PDB file of C-alpha atoms and ligand atoms in Angstrom:
ATOM      1  CA  MET A   1      57.555  65.607 -80.222  1.00  0.00           C
ATOM      2  CA  ASN A   2      56.038  66.257 -83.568  1.00  0.00           C
ATOM      3  CA  ILE A   3      53.799  69.349 -83.296  1.00  0.00           C
ATOM      4  CA  SER A   4      51.457  69.832 -86.330  1.00  0.00           C
ATOM      5  CA  PHE A   5      48.995  73.086 -87.205  1.00  0.00           C
ATOM      6  CA  PHE A   6      45.391  71.833 -87.168  1.00  0.00           C
ATOM      7  CA  ASN A   7      42.939  74.101 -87.376  1.00  0.00           C
ATOM      8  CA  ASN A   8      44.138  77.466 -85.709  1.00  0.00           C
ATOM      9  CA  MET A   9      45.977  75.186 -83.179  1.00  0.00           C
ATOM     10  CA  TYR A  10      49.454  73.829 -82.768  1.00  0.00           C
ATOM     11  CA  LEU A  11      49.055  70.457 -81.531  1.00  0.00           C
ATOM     12  CA  PRO A  12      51.164  67.069 -81.148  1.00  0.00           C
ATOM     13  CA  HIS A  13      50.899  64.967 -83.927  1.00  0.00           C
ATOM     14  CA  SER A  14      49.189  62.222 -82.103  1.00  0.00           C
ATOM     15  CA  GLN A  15      46.190  64.510 -80.882  1.00  0.00           C
ATOM     16  CA  VAL A  16      45.151  65.517 -84.408  1.00  0.00           C
ATOM     17  CA  SER A  17      42.067  63.703 -85.527  1.00  0.00           C
ATOM     18  CA  ILE A  18      40.019  64.799 -88.756  1.00  0.00           C
ATOM     19  CA  SER A  19      36.116  63.343 -88.937  1.00  0.00           C
ATOM     20  CA  PRO A  20      35.304  60.639 -91.237  1.00  0.00           C
ATOM     21  CA  ASP A  21      33.179  63.145 -92.927  1.00  0.00           C
ATOM     22  CA  ASP A  22      35.878  65.610 -94.084  1.00  0.00           C
ATOM     23  CA  ARG A  23      35.243  66.070 -97.650  1.00  0.00           C
ATOM     24  CA  GLY A  24      38.911  65.515 -98.012  1.00  0.00           C
ATOM     25  CA  PHE A  25      38.771  62.082 -97.255  1.00  0.00           C
ATOM     26  CA  LEU A  26      35.643  61.361 -98.843  1.00  0.00           C
ATOM     27  CA  PHE A  27      35.961  63.284-102.066  1.00  0.00           C
ATOM     28  CA  ALA A  28      39.946  64.414-102.188  1.00  0.00           C
ATOM     29  CA  ASP A  29      38.325  67.631-102.102  1.00  0.00           C
ATOM     30  CA  GLY A  30      40.920  69.461-101.116  1.00  0.00           C
ATOM     31  CA  VAL A  31      44.495  71.666-101.829  1.00  0.00           C
ATOM     32  CA  TYR A  32      48.016  71.111-100.426  1.00  0.00           C
ATOM     33  CA  GLU A  33      51.266  72.840-100.674  1.00  0.00           C
ATOM     34  CA  VAL A  34      54.806  71.721-100.307  1.00  0.00           C
ATOM     35  CA  VAL A  35      57.357  74.396 -99.452  1.00  0.00           C
ATOM     36  CA  ARG A  36      61.316  73.790 -98.561  1.00  0.00           C
ATOM     37  CA  TRP A  37      63.095  75.679 -95.584  1.00  0.00           C
ATOM     38  CA  TYR A  38      66.781  75.895 -96.354  1.00  0.00           C
ATOM     39  CA  GLY A  39      67.923  75.848 -92.634  1.00  0.00           C
ATOM     40  CA  GLY A  40      67.012  79.436 -92.129  1.00  0.00           C
ATOM     41  CA  PHE A  41      64.580  80.595 -94.643  1.00  0.00           C
ATOM     42  CA  PHE A  42      61.852  79.347 -97.444  1.00  0.00           C
ATOM     43  CA  PHE A  43      62.712  79.229-100.985  1.00  0.00           C
ATOM     44  CA  ASP A  44      60.408  81.563-102.998  1.00  0.00           C
ATOM     45  CA  MET A  45      57.496  81.135 -99.940  1.00  0.00           C
ATOM     46  CA  GLU A  46      55.931  84.126-102.309  1.00  0.00           C
ATOM     47  CA  GLY A  47      55.489  81.826-105.089  1.00  0.00           C
ATOM     48  CA  HIS A  48      54.159  78.646-103.038  1.00  0.00           C
ATOM     49  CA  HIS A  49      51.729  81.243-101.198  1.00  0.00           C
ATOM     50  CA  ALA A  50      50.416  82.503-104.502  1.00  0.00           C
ATOM     51  CA  ARG A  51      50.004  79.133-105.964  1.00  0.00           C
ATOM     52  CA  LEU A  52      47.641  77.756-102.356  1.00  0.00           C
ATOM     53  CA  ARG A  53      45.830  81.148-102.966  1.00  0.00           C
ATOM     54  CA  ARG A  54      45.228  79.950-106.346  1.00  0.00           C
ATOM     55  CA  SER A  55      44.355  76.498-105.769  1.00  0.00           C
ATOM     56  CA  LEU A  56      41.834  77.096-103.153  1.00  0.00           C
ATOM     57  CA  HIS A  57      39.981  79.510-105.365  1.00  0.00           C
ATOM     58  CA  GLU A  58      39.991  77.710-108.478  1.00  0.00           C
ATOM     59  CA  LEU A  59      38.281  75.236-106.089  1.00  0.00           C
ATOM     60  CA  LYS A  60      35.930  78.052-104.500  1.00  0.00           C
ATOM     61  CA  ILE A  61      37.509  76.983-100.680  1.00  0.00           C
ATOM     62  CA  LYS A  62      37.557  79.442 -98.443  1.00  0.00           C
ATOM     63  CA  TRP A  63      40.309  79.309 -95.797  1.00  0.00           C
ATOM     64  CA  ASP A  64      40.260  82.440 -93.204  1.00  0.00           C
ATOM     65  CA  GLY A  65      44.008  81.537 -92.887  1.00  0.00           C
ATOM     66  CA  GLU A  66      44.885  82.073 -96.337  1.00  0.00           C
ATOM     67  CA  ASP A  67      47.016  85.020 -95.744  1.00  0.00           C
ATOM     68  CA  LEU A  68      48.702  83.716 -92.595  1.00  0.00           C
ATOM     69  CA  PHE A  69      50.007  80.764 -94.654  1.00  0.00           C
ATOM     70  CA  PRO A  70      53.779  81.841 -94.593  1.00  0.00           C
ATOM     71  CA  GLU A  71      53.586  82.455 -90.741  1.00  0.00           C
ATOM     72  CA  ILE A  72      51.808  79.099 -89.814  1.00  0.00           C
ATOM     73  CA  ALA A  73      54.728  77.611 -92.300  1.00  0.00           C
ATOM     74  CA  GLU A  74      57.625  79.463 -90.335  1.00  0.00           C
ATOM     75  CA  LYS A  75      55.895  78.791 -86.599  1.00  0.00           C
ATOM     76  CA  LEU A  76      56.122  75.040 -87.672  1.00  0.00           C
ATOM     77  CA  VAL A  77      59.649  75.078 -88.878  1.00  0.00           C
ATOM     78  CA  ARG A  78      60.628  76.644 -85.657  1.00  0.00           C
ATOM     79  CA  ILE A  79      58.339  75.104 -82.816  1.00  0.00           C
ATOM     80  CA  ASN A  80      59.617  71.783 -84.180  1.00  0.00           C
ATOM     81  CA  ASP A  81      63.361  72.906 -83.597  1.00  0.00           C
ATOM     82  CA  LEU A  82      64.306  73.060 -87.129  1.00  0.00           C
ATOM     83  CA  GLY A  83      65.227  76.219 -87.751  1.00  0.00           C
ATOM     84  CA  ASP A  84      69.037  75.360 -88.471  1.00  0.00           C
ATOM     85  CA  LYS A  85      67.896  72.288 -90.640  1.00  0.00           C
ATOM     86  CA  PRO A  86      66.729  71.745 -94.227  1.00  0.00           C
ATOM     87  CA  ALA A  87      63.373  70.599 -93.666  1.00  0.00           C
ATOM     88  CA  LEU A  88      59.828  70.307 -95.601  1.00  0.00           C
ATOM     89  CA  VAL A  89      56.514  72.002 -94.783  1.00  0.00           C
ATOM     90  CA  TYR A  90      53.361  70.103 -95.852  1.00  0.00           C
ATOM     91  CA  PHE A  91      50.088  72.266 -95.601  1.00  0.00           C
ATOM     92  CA  GLN A  92      46.487  70.946 -96.642  1.00  0.00           C
ATOM     93  CA  VAL A  93      43.257  72.638 -96.579  1.00  0.00           C
ATOM     94  CA  THR A  94      40.263  70.480 -97.467  1.00  0.00           C
ATOM     95  CA  ARG A  95      36.483  72.124 -97.933  1.00  0.00           C
ATOM     96  CA  GLY A  96      35.600  70.524 -94.375  1.00  0.00           C
ATOM     97  CA  ALA A  97      33.485  68.210 -92.650  1.00  0.00           C
ATOM     98  CA  ALA A  98      29.711  67.491 -93.943  1.00  0.00           C
ATOM     99  CA  PRO A  99      27.240  64.993 -94.344  1.00  0.00           C
ATOM    100  CA  ARG A 100      28.505  63.216 -97.563  1.00  0.00           C
ATOM    101  CA  THR A 101      26.572  64.580-100.786  1.00  0.00           C
ATOM    102  CA  HIS A 102      28.092  65.688-103.753  1.00  0.00           C
ATOM    103  CA  THR A 103      27.025  69.106-103.547  1.00  0.00           C
ATOM    104  CA  PHE A 104      29.155  71.675-101.570  1.00  0.00           C
ATOM    105  CA  PRO A 105      27.947  72.247 -98.210  1.00  0.00           C
ATOM    106  CA  SER A 106      25.371  74.882 -97.853  1.00  0.00           C
ATOM    107  CA  PRO A 107      25.777  77.095 -95.760  1.00  0.00           C
ATOM    108  CA  PRO A 108      29.637  76.078 -96.375  1.00  0.00           C
ATOM    109  CA  VAL A 109      31.254  74.416 -93.075  1.00  0.00           C
ATOM    110  CA  PRO A 110      35.124  75.354 -91.880  1.00  0.00           C
ATOM    111  CA  PRO A 111      37.500  74.309 -94.102  1.00  0.00           C
ATOM    112  CA  THR A 112      39.656  71.491 -92.473  1.00  0.00           C
ATOM    113  CA  ALA A 113      43.805  72.766 -92.309  1.00  0.00           C
ATOM    114  CA  TYR A 114      46.421  70.595 -91.731  1.00  0.00           C
ATOM    115  CA  GLY A 115      50.193  71.138 -91.738  1.00  0.00           C
ATOM    116  CA  PHE A 116      53.586  69.682 -90.818  1.00  0.00           C
ATOM    117  CA  ALA A 117      57.555  70.298 -90.966  1.00  0.00           C
ATOM    118  CA  LYS A 118      59.566  67.785 -90.974  1.00  0.00           C
ATOM    119  CA  THR A 119      63.469  66.980 -91.705  1.00  0.00           C
ATOM    120  CA  PHE A 120      64.577  66.657 -94.800  1.00  0.00           C
ATOM    121  CA  THR A 121      67.852  64.830 -96.423  1.00  0.00           C
ATOM    122  CA  PRO A 122      68.220  66.095 -99.959  1.00  0.00           C
ATOM    123  CA  GLU A 123      68.961  63.242-102.179  1.00  0.00           C
ATOM    124  CA  SER A 124      72.181  63.635-104.102  1.00  0.00           C
ATOM    125  CA  ALA A 125      72.644  60.484-105.889  1.00  0.00           C
ATOM    126  CA  GLY A 126      70.225  61.541-108.534  1.00  0.00           C
ATOM    127  CA  ARG A 127      70.921  65.090-108.738  1.00  0.00           C
ATOM    128  CA  GLU A 128      74.612  64.151-109.400  1.00  0.00           C
ATOM    129  CA  ASN A 129      74.373  61.321-111.464  1.00  0.00           C
ATOM    130  CA  GLY A 130      70.834  61.704-112.839  1.00  0.00           C
ATOM    131  CA  ILE A 131      67.660  59.531-112.817  1.00  0.00           C
ATOM    132  CA  LYS A 132      66.027  57.274-115.475  1.00  0.00           C
ATOM    133  CA  VAL A 133      62.077  58.031-115.874  1.00  0.00           C
ATOM    134  CA  MET A 134      59.502  55.931-117.355  1.00  0.00           C
ATOM    135  CA  LEU A 135      57.057  57.044-119.793  1.00  0.00           C
ATOM    136  CA  LYS A 136      53.483  56.717-119.115  1.00  0.00           C
ATOM    137  CA  LYS A 137      50.025  57.517-120.658  1.00  0.00           C
ATOM    138  CA  GLU A 138      48.421  60.320-119.008  1.00  0.00           C
ATOM    139  CA  MET A 139      45.801  59.182-116.872  1.00  0.00           C
ATOM    140  CA  ARG A 140      45.202  61.912-114.743  1.00  0.00           C
ATOM    141  CA  TRP A 141      42.031  64.738-115.089  1.00  0.00           C
ATOM    142  CA  ALA A 142      42.033  67.557-116.848  1.00  0.00           C
ATOM    143  CA  ARG A 143      42.888  70.402-114.441  1.00  0.00           C
ATOM    144  CA  CYS A 144      46.434  69.237-113.163  1.00  0.00           C
ATOM    145  CA  ASP A 145      47.071  73.147-112.688  1.00  0.00           C
ATOM    146  CA  ILE A 146      45.369  73.106-109.671  1.00  0.00           C
ATOM    147  CA  LYS A 147      47.395  71.524-106.399  1.00  0.00           C
ATOM    148  CA  SER A 148      44.699  69.226-105.731  1.00  0.00           C
ATOM    149  CA  VAL A 149      45.486  66.183-103.278  1.00  0.00           C
ATOM    150  CA  ALA A 150      43.464  63.669-105.579  1.00  0.00           C
ATOM    151  CA  LEU A 151      46.948  62.453-106.326  1.00  0.00           C
ATOM    152  CA  LEU A 152      46.052  58.373-107.111  1.00  0.00           C
ATOM    153  CA  PRO A 153      47.224  58.590-110.722  1.00  0.00           C
ATOM    154  CA  ASN A 154      50.430  60.316-109.509  1.00  0.00           C
ATOM    155  CA  THR A 155      50.996  57.649-106.691  1.00  0.00           C
ATOM    156  CA  MET A 156      50.158  54.680-108.823  1.00  0.00           C
ATOM    157  CA  CYS A 157      52.783  55.657-111.408  1.00  0.00           C
ATOM    158  CA  PHE A 158      55.193  56.546-109.402  1.00  0.00           C
ATOM    159  CA  GLU A 159      54.867  53.175-107.455  1.00  0.00           C
ATOM    160  CA  GLU A 160      55.079  51.338-110.670  1.00  0.00           C
ATOM    161  CA  ALA A 161      58.125  53.599-112.033  1.00  0.00           C
ATOM    162  CA  THR A 162      59.954  52.995-108.594  1.00  0.00           C
ATOM    163  CA  ALA A 163      59.285  49.348-108.725  1.00  0.00           C
ATOM    164  CA  ALA A 164      60.685  49.003-111.993  1.00  0.00           C
ATOM    165  CA  GLY A 165      64.116  51.014-110.403  1.00  0.00           C
ATOM    166  CA  PHE A 166      63.094  54.213-111.882  1.00  0.00           C
ATOM    167  CA  GLY A 167      63.151  57.928-110.738  1.00  0.00           C
ATOM    168  CA  GLU A 168      60.161  59.365-111.910  1.00  0.00           C
ATOM    169  CA  CYS A 169      57.442  58.721-114.246  1.00  0.00           C
ATOM    170  CA  ILE A 170      56.746  61.214-116.918  1.00  0.00           C
ATOM    171  CA  PHE A 171      52.846  61.558-118.385  1.00  0.00           C
ATOM    172  CA  ILE A 172      52.048  61.391-122.380  1.00  0.00           C
ATOM    173  CA  ARG A 173      49.272  63.592-123.230  1.00  0.00           C
ATOM    174  CA  ASP A 174      48.098  62.894-126.960  1.00  0.00           C
ATOM    175  CA  GLY A 175      51.716  62.410-127.821  1.00  0.00           C
ATOM    176  CA  TYR A 176      53.469  65.161-126.188  1.00  0.00           C
ATOM    177  CA  LEU A 177      55.356  65.204-122.682  1.00  0.00           C
ATOM    178  CA  THR A 178      53.699  67.028-119.791  1.00  0.00           C
ATOM    179  CA  GLU A 179      55.172  66.541-116.770  1.00  0.00           C
ATOM    180  CA  GLY A 180      55.871  63.840-114.074  1.00  0.00           C
ATOM    181  CA  SER A 181      54.110  62.517-110.781  1.00  0.00           C
ATOM    182  CA  HIS A 182      55.568  65.187-108.801  1.00  0.00           C
ATOM    183  CA  SER A 183      57.598  67.085-110.968  1.00  0.00           C
ATOM    184  CA  ASN A 184      57.827  69.440-114.048  1.00  0.00           C
ATOM    185  CA  ILE A 185      60.177  68.195-117.112  1.00  0.00           C
ATOM    186  CA  PHE A 186      62.714  70.011-119.400  1.00  0.00           C
ATOM    187  CA  PHE A 187      64.815  68.894-122.488  1.00  0.00           C
ATOM    188  CA  VAL A 188      67.462  70.414-124.701  1.00  0.00           C
ATOM    189  CA  MET A 189      67.323  70.251-128.425  1.00  0.00           C
ATOM    190  CA  ASP A 190      69.743  72.062-130.612  1.00  0.00           C
ATOM    191  CA  GLY A 191      70.697  74.464-127.866  1.00  0.00           C
ATOM    192  CA  THR A 192      67.231  75.455-126.616  1.00  0.00           C
ATOM    193  CA  ILE A 193      65.636  74.159-123.502  1.00  0.00           C
ATOM    194  CA  TYR A 194      62.023  73.427-123.815  1.00  0.00           C
ATOM    195  CA  THR A 195      59.437  72.918-121.320  1.00  0.00           C
ATOM    196  CA  HIS A 196      55.680  72.046-121.594  1.00  0.00           C
ATOM    197  CA  PRO A 197      53.863  76.063-121.611  1.00  0.00           C
ATOM    198  CA  GLU A 198      51.611  76.680-118.521  1.00  0.00           C
ATOM    199  CA  SER A 199      48.024  75.044-118.977  1.00  0.00           C
ATOM    200  CA  GLU A 200      45.796  72.855-117.603  1.00  0.00           C
ATOM    201  CA  ALA A 201      47.609  70.117-118.401  1.00  0.00           C
ATOM    202  CA  ILE A 202      50.615  70.625-115.555  1.00  0.00           C
ATOM    203  CA  LEU A 203      51.419  71.977-112.451  1.00  0.00           C
ATOM    204  CA  SER A 204      53.009  75.047-112.512  1.00  0.00           C
ATOM    205  CA  GLY A 205      56.097  74.364-110.488  1.00  0.00           C
ATOM    206  CA  ILE A 206      57.713  76.799-108.345  1.00  0.00           C
ATOM    207  CA  THR A 207      60.866  75.150-109.487  1.00  0.00           C
ATOM    208  CA  ARG A 208      60.182  75.287-112.775  1.00  0.00           C
ATOM    209  CA  LYS A 209      59.087  79.074-112.684  1.00  0.00           C
ATOM    210  CA  ASN A 210      62.650  79.585-111.466  1.00  0.00           C
ATOM    211  CA  ALA A 211      64.555  77.284-113.808  1.00  0.00           C
ATOM    212  CA  ILE A 212      63.273  79.420-116.369  1.00  0.00           C
ATOM    213  CA  ARG A 213      64.369  82.308-114.759  1.00  0.00           C
ATOM    214  CA  ALA A 214      67.827  80.568-114.316  1.00  0.00           C
ATOM    215  CA  ALA A 215      67.898  79.991-118.096  1.00  0.00           C
ATOM    216  CA  SER A 216      67.274  83.438-118.682  1.00  0.00           C
ATOM    217  CA  GLU A 217      69.972  84.916-116.529  1.00  0.00           C
ATOM    218  CA  CYS A 218      72.567  82.330-117.912  1.00  0.00           C
ATOM    219  CA  GLY A 219      71.525  83.455-121.470  1.00  0.00           C
ATOM    220  CA  ILE A 220      70.525  80.444-122.626  1.00  0.00           C
ATOM    221  CA  PRO A 221      67.167  80.294-124.991  1.00  0.00           C
ATOM    222  CA  LEU A 222      64.319  78.619-123.595  1.00  0.00           C
ATOM    223  CA  GLU A 223      60.550  78.036-125.485  1.00  0.00           C
ATOM    224  CA  GLU A 224      57.540  76.814-123.052  1.00  0.00           C
ATOM    225  CA  LYS A 225      56.729  74.595-126.456  1.00  0.00           C
ATOM    226  CA  ALA A 226      55.758  70.681-125.525  1.00  0.00           C
ATOM    227  CA  ILE A 227      58.058  68.208-126.626  1.00  0.00           C
ATOM    228  CA  HIS A 228      56.226  65.168-128.608  1.00  0.00           C
ATOM    229  CA  VAL A 229      57.735  61.626-128.037  1.00  0.00           C
ATOM    230  CA  ASN A 230      58.877  61.642-131.497  1.00  0.00           C
ATOM    231  CA  ASP A 231      61.302  64.064-130.712  1.00  0.00           C
ATOM    232  CA  LEU A 232      62.741  62.231-127.804  1.00  0.00           C
ATOM    233  CA  PRO A 233      65.794  60.920-130.173  1.00  0.00           C
ATOM    234  CA  ARG A 234      66.705  64.472-131.074  1.00  0.00           C
ATOM    235  CA  ILE A 235      67.133  65.535-127.720  1.00  0.00           C
ATOM    236  CA  THR A 236      70.618  66.092-126.056  1.00  0.00           C
ATOM    237  CA  GLU A 237      69.559  66.696-122.370  1.00  0.00           C
ATOM    238  CA  ALA A 238      66.834  66.625-119.878  1.00  0.00           C
ATOM    239  CA  PHE A 239      66.054  67.374-116.515  1.00  0.00           C
ATOM    240  CA  ILE A 240      63.060  67.214-113.619  1.00  0.00           C
ATOM    241  CA  THR A 241      62.479  69.733-111.573  1.00  0.00           C
ATOM    242  CA  ASN A 242      60.435  70.102-108.168  1.00  0.00           C
ATOM    243  CA  THR A 243      60.855  71.542-104.368  1.00  0.00           C
ATOM    244  CA  SER A 244      62.957  68.601-103.147  1.00  0.00           C
ATOM    245  CA  ALA A 245      64.827  67.633-106.195  1.00  0.00           C
ATOM    246  CA  GLU A 246      65.350  70.882-107.376  1.00  0.00           C
ATOM    247  CA  ILE A 247      67.081  70.487-111.052  1.00  0.00           C
ATOM    248  CA  THR A 248      67.572  66.542-111.372  1.00  0.00           C
ATOM    249  CA  PRO A 249      69.177  65.387-114.723  1.00  0.00           C
ATOM    250  CA  VAL A 250      67.291  62.548-116.780  1.00  0.00           C
ATOM    251  CA  THR A 251      69.277  59.869-118.445  1.00  0.00           C
ATOM    252  CA  ALA A 252      66.996  57.707-120.134  1.00  0.00           C
ATOM    253  CA  PHE A 253      63.347  57.613-121.327  1.00  0.00           C
ATOM    254  CA  ASN A 254      62.327  53.849-120.466  1.00  0.00           C
ATOM    255  CA  ASP A 255      65.417  52.126-122.119  1.00  0.00           C
ATOM    256  CA  MET A 256      66.532  54.943-124.330  1.00  0.00           C
ATOM    257  CA  PRO A 257      69.088  56.956-123.497  1.00  0.00           C
ATOM    258  CA  ALA A 258      68.843  60.747-122.962  1.00  0.00           C
ATOM    259  CA  GLY A 259      71.026  62.253-125.321  1.00  0.00           C
ATOM    260  CA  ASN A 260      74.781  60.809-124.175  1.00  0.00           C
ATOM    261  CA  GLY A 261      73.384  59.424-121.307  1.00  0.00           C
ATOM    262  CA  ARG A 262      74.791  61.456-118.655  1.00  0.00           C
ATOM    263  CA  PRO A 263      74.055  64.540-117.020  1.00  0.00           C
ATOM    264  CA  GLY A 264      74.582  67.437-119.774  1.00  0.00           C
ATOM    265  CA  PRO A 265      76.505  70.635-119.594  1.00  0.00           C
ATOM    266  CA  VAL A 266      73.123  72.706-119.725  1.00  0.00           C
ATOM    267  CA  THR A 267      71.869  70.980-117.087  1.00  0.00           C
ATOM    268  CA  LEU A 268      74.806  71.455-114.725  1.00  0.00           C
ATOM    269  CA  GLN A 269      74.810  75.104-115.696  1.00  0.00           C
ATOM    270  CA  LEU A 270      71.415  75.828-114.464  1.00  0.00           C
ATOM    271  CA  ALA A 271      71.451  73.882-111.448  1.00  0.00           C
ATOM    272  CA  GLY A 272      74.397  75.876-110.553  1.00  0.00           C
ATOM    273  CA  LYS A 273      72.470  78.903-111.198  1.00  0.00           C
ATOM    274  CA  PHE A 274      69.471  77.639-109.421  1.00  0.00           C
ATOM    275  CA  ARG A 275      71.771  77.122-106.048  1.00  0.00           C
ATOM    276  CA  GLU A 276      72.574  81.011-106.510  1.00  0.00           C
ATOM    277  CA  ILE A 277      68.835  81.954-106.725  1.00  0.00           C
ATOM    278  CA  VAL A 278      68.294  79.828-103.763  1.00  0.00           C
ATOM    279  CA  ASN A 279      71.092  81.227-101.872  1.00  0.00           C
ATOM    280  CA  SER A 280      69.649  84.775-102.926  1.00  0.00           C
ATOM    281  CA  TYR A 281      66.682  84.252-100.813  1.00  0.00           C
ATOM    282  CA  SER A 282      69.000  83.773 -97.428  1.00  0.00           C
ATOM    283  CA  ARG A 283      69.797  87.747 -97.946  1.00  0.00           C
ATOM    284  CA  LEU A 284      66.294  88.755 -98.261  1.00  0.00           C
TER     285      LEU A 284
HETATM  286  N1  LIG B   1      54.019  68.649-111.038  1.00  0.00           N
HETATM  287  C1  LIG B   1      53.219  67.893-110.220  1.00  0.00           C
HETATM  288  C2  LIG B   1      52.244  66.761-110.532  1.00  0.00           C
HETATM  289  C3  LIG B   1      53.909  67.874-108.618  1.00  0.00           C
HETATM  290  O1  LIG B   1      53.398  67.595-107.888  1.00  0.00           O
HETATM  291  C4  LIG B   1      54.996  69.014-108.451  1.00  0.00           C
HETATM  292  C5  LIG B   1      55.572  68.548-107.063  1.00  0.00           C
HETATM  293  N2  LIG B   1      54.623  69.676-106.346  1.00  0.00           N
HETATM  294  C6  LIG B   1      55.701  69.323-109.510  1.00  0.00           C
HETATM  295  C7  LIG B   1      55.208  69.430-110.603  1.00  0.00           C
HETATM  296  C8  LIG B   1      56.861  70.147-109.110  1.00  0.00           C
HETATM  297  O2  LIG B   1      56.034  71.486-108.346  1.00  0.00           O
HETATM  298  P1  LIG B   1      57.322  72.424-107.310  1.00  0.00           P
HETATM  299  O3  LIG B   1      58.287  72.869-108.139  1.00  0.00           O
HETATM  300  O4  LIG B   1      56.576  73.696-106.862  1.00  0.00           O
HETATM  301  O5  LIG B   1      57.919  71.539-106.266  1.00  0.00           O
END
């Protein structure tokens, strides 16, 4: 039986019910996190916890369970008997249920907190052979740094990309590649790795942060600088990063090969170092 977390209770999933007046439902007024369990430990829970706090803070949602997120996440894994398996914990907090009006409820209502753990089979074909990505004009809002549940442009673009046989869709804002629908993106050009700087145009990915650490530990130069679409013919490698795909090579942008169209040596070296960093968490 799947046990979910719902407003300080651990309940069978089928017993979770959310009010139709919930602002998450009415306005996508909420935030979420996804953290990965490597069959015995979370990877960079501290990073995910800090990002959840930041997202809540940016939306001015005061959730009294905020400090307990790591504990709740681990309890979800254990209670669902996933302790020795690869799993993902999904967690969402909305501003709560209140009569529909644009202004925030005053006085505030208790936020709605919901989370679940599920087994997860890492997808290896993409990580080994790389994926093609579709380029799309940015159609999201101006605060992509907040991990908000308002993901309609992301889901629409990803749906279009997968239907056309691509593994991800990458947004272009004013000519610059920002990030994917659910990933960050890196490029290799003239021996240097490039990725979009932290800003309101991208989500500050936990995997991105650790890929930057991996580059530093490998002694590979890295600049947090956006790449323009006109520079794509000059890049020799590209890869995306996220919690489930870790470091996944990109082999083409639309129908244009990325470099020689095969996963490149810098990407593979970084993926190896990233794995070492992941494993270092098992000893903490
Ligand atoms: N950008 C977006 C828009 C995302 O949805 C995600 C996945 N949460 C990422 C980047 C990658 O973040 P992370 O490495 O923390 O999974």
